[in-house]
Tab-separated table of C-alpha atoms in Angstrom:
chain	number	residue	atom	x	y	z
A	28	UNK	CA	74.136	-38.688	-25.237
A	29	UNK	CA	71.976	-36.792	-22.757
A	30	UNK	CA	68.672	-35.374	-24.014
A	31	UNK	CA	67.964	-31.812	-22.948
A	32	UNK	CA	64.436	-31.506	-21.574
A	33	UNK	CA	62.636	-28.275	-22.536
A	34	UNK	CA	59.725	-26.857	-20.592
A	35	UNK	CA	56.629	-26.989	-22.851
A	36	UNK	CA	55.278	-23.849	-21.178
A	37	UNK	CA	58.222	-21.445	-21.632
A	38	UNK	CA	60.872	-23.388	-23.621
A	39	UNK	CA	63.417	-23.184	-20.753
A	40	UNK	CA	66.073	-25.890	-21.232
A	41	UNK	CA	68.067	-25.688	-17.995
A	42	UNK	CA	67.879	-27.726	-14.799
A	43	UNK	CA	64.310	-28.674	-13.799
A	44	UNK	CA	63.085	-29.808	-10.378
A	45	UNK	CA	62.141	-33.516	-10.310
A	46	UNK	CA	58.945	-33.954	-8.275
A	47	UNK	CA	57.958	-37.587	-8.809
A	48	UNK	CA	59.070	-40.819	-10.584
A	49	UNK	CA	56.796	-43.770	-11.440
A	50	UNK	CA	56.173	-46.510	-14.007
A	51	UNK	CA	53.300	-46.224	-16.494
A	52	UNK	CA	53.076	-49.689	-18.061
A	53	UNK	CA	56.544	-50.022	-19.562
A	54	UNK	CA	57.261	-46.264	-19.671
A	55	UNK	CA	59.499	-44.514	-17.157
A	56	UNK	CA	57.475	-41.465	-16.052
A	57	UNK	CA	58.880	-38.293	-14.504
A	58	UNK	CA	57.061	-35.190	-13.213
A	59	UNK	CA	59.126	-32.007	-13.431
A	60	UNK	CA	58.608	-28.381	-12.400
A	61	UNK	CA	60.235	-25.520	-14.328
A	62	UNK	CA	62.167	-23.061	-12.117
A	63	UNK	CA	61.502	-20.174	-14.472
A	64	UNK	CA	57.708	-20.345	-15.004
A	65	UNK	CA	56.656	-22.898	-12.323
A	66	UNK	CA	54.945	-24.946	-15.042
A	67	UNK	CA	54.666	-28.691	-14.425
A	68	UNK	CA	55.136	-31.301	-17.109
A	69	UNK	CA	55.519	-35.044	-17.488
A	70	UNK	CA	58.409	-36.674	-19.333
A	71	UNK	CA	57.968	-40.269	-20.545
A	72	UNK	CA	60.819	-42.527	-21.702
A	73	UNK	CA	60.736	-46.079	-23.073
A	74	UNK	CA	62.580	-48.787	-21.069
A	75	UNK	CA	65.715	-48.681	-23.200
A	76	UNK	CA	65.806	-44.869	-23.068
A	77	UNK	CA	66.763	-44.730	-26.727
A	78	UNK	CA	63.692	-45.078	-28.912
A	79	UNK	CA	60.801	-42.841	-27.955
A	80	UNK	CA	60.227	-40.168	-25.399
A	81	UNK	CA	57.742	-37.330	-25.152
A	82	UNK	CA	56.671	-34.429	-22.941
A	83	UNK	CA	53.126	-33.581	-21.842
A	84	UNK	CA	51.999	-30.423	-20.040
A	85	UNK	CA	50.562	-31.202	-16.590
A	86	UNK	CA	47.904	-28.638	-15.716
A	87	UNK	CA	48.210	-24.887	-15.694
A	88	UNK	CA	51.275	-22.955	-14.678
A	89	UNK	CA	51.405	-22.219	-10.967
A	90	UNK	CA	51.668	-18.597	-9.939
A	91	UNK	CA	54.457	-17.543	-7.646
A	92	UNK	CA	53.325	-16.491	-4.163
A	93	UNK	CA	53.944	-12.765	-3.770
A	94	UNK	CA	54.864	-11.771	-0.212
A	95	UNK	CA	52.688	-9.033	1.267
């Protein structure tokens, strides 16, 4: 079973851009960016990937650069 990750900023549940992967103690940590709102968030998963996981907003949403 694959868990769908929702953006905590805009609730988008499609494909997100993976920016970084690291270990935080025993947690697998992933930094994602939402393609719809450019919001960044962290996704944490326990080592087995089955018990606990959670999402934390990472800073403010980034504004899109508007060409002049």
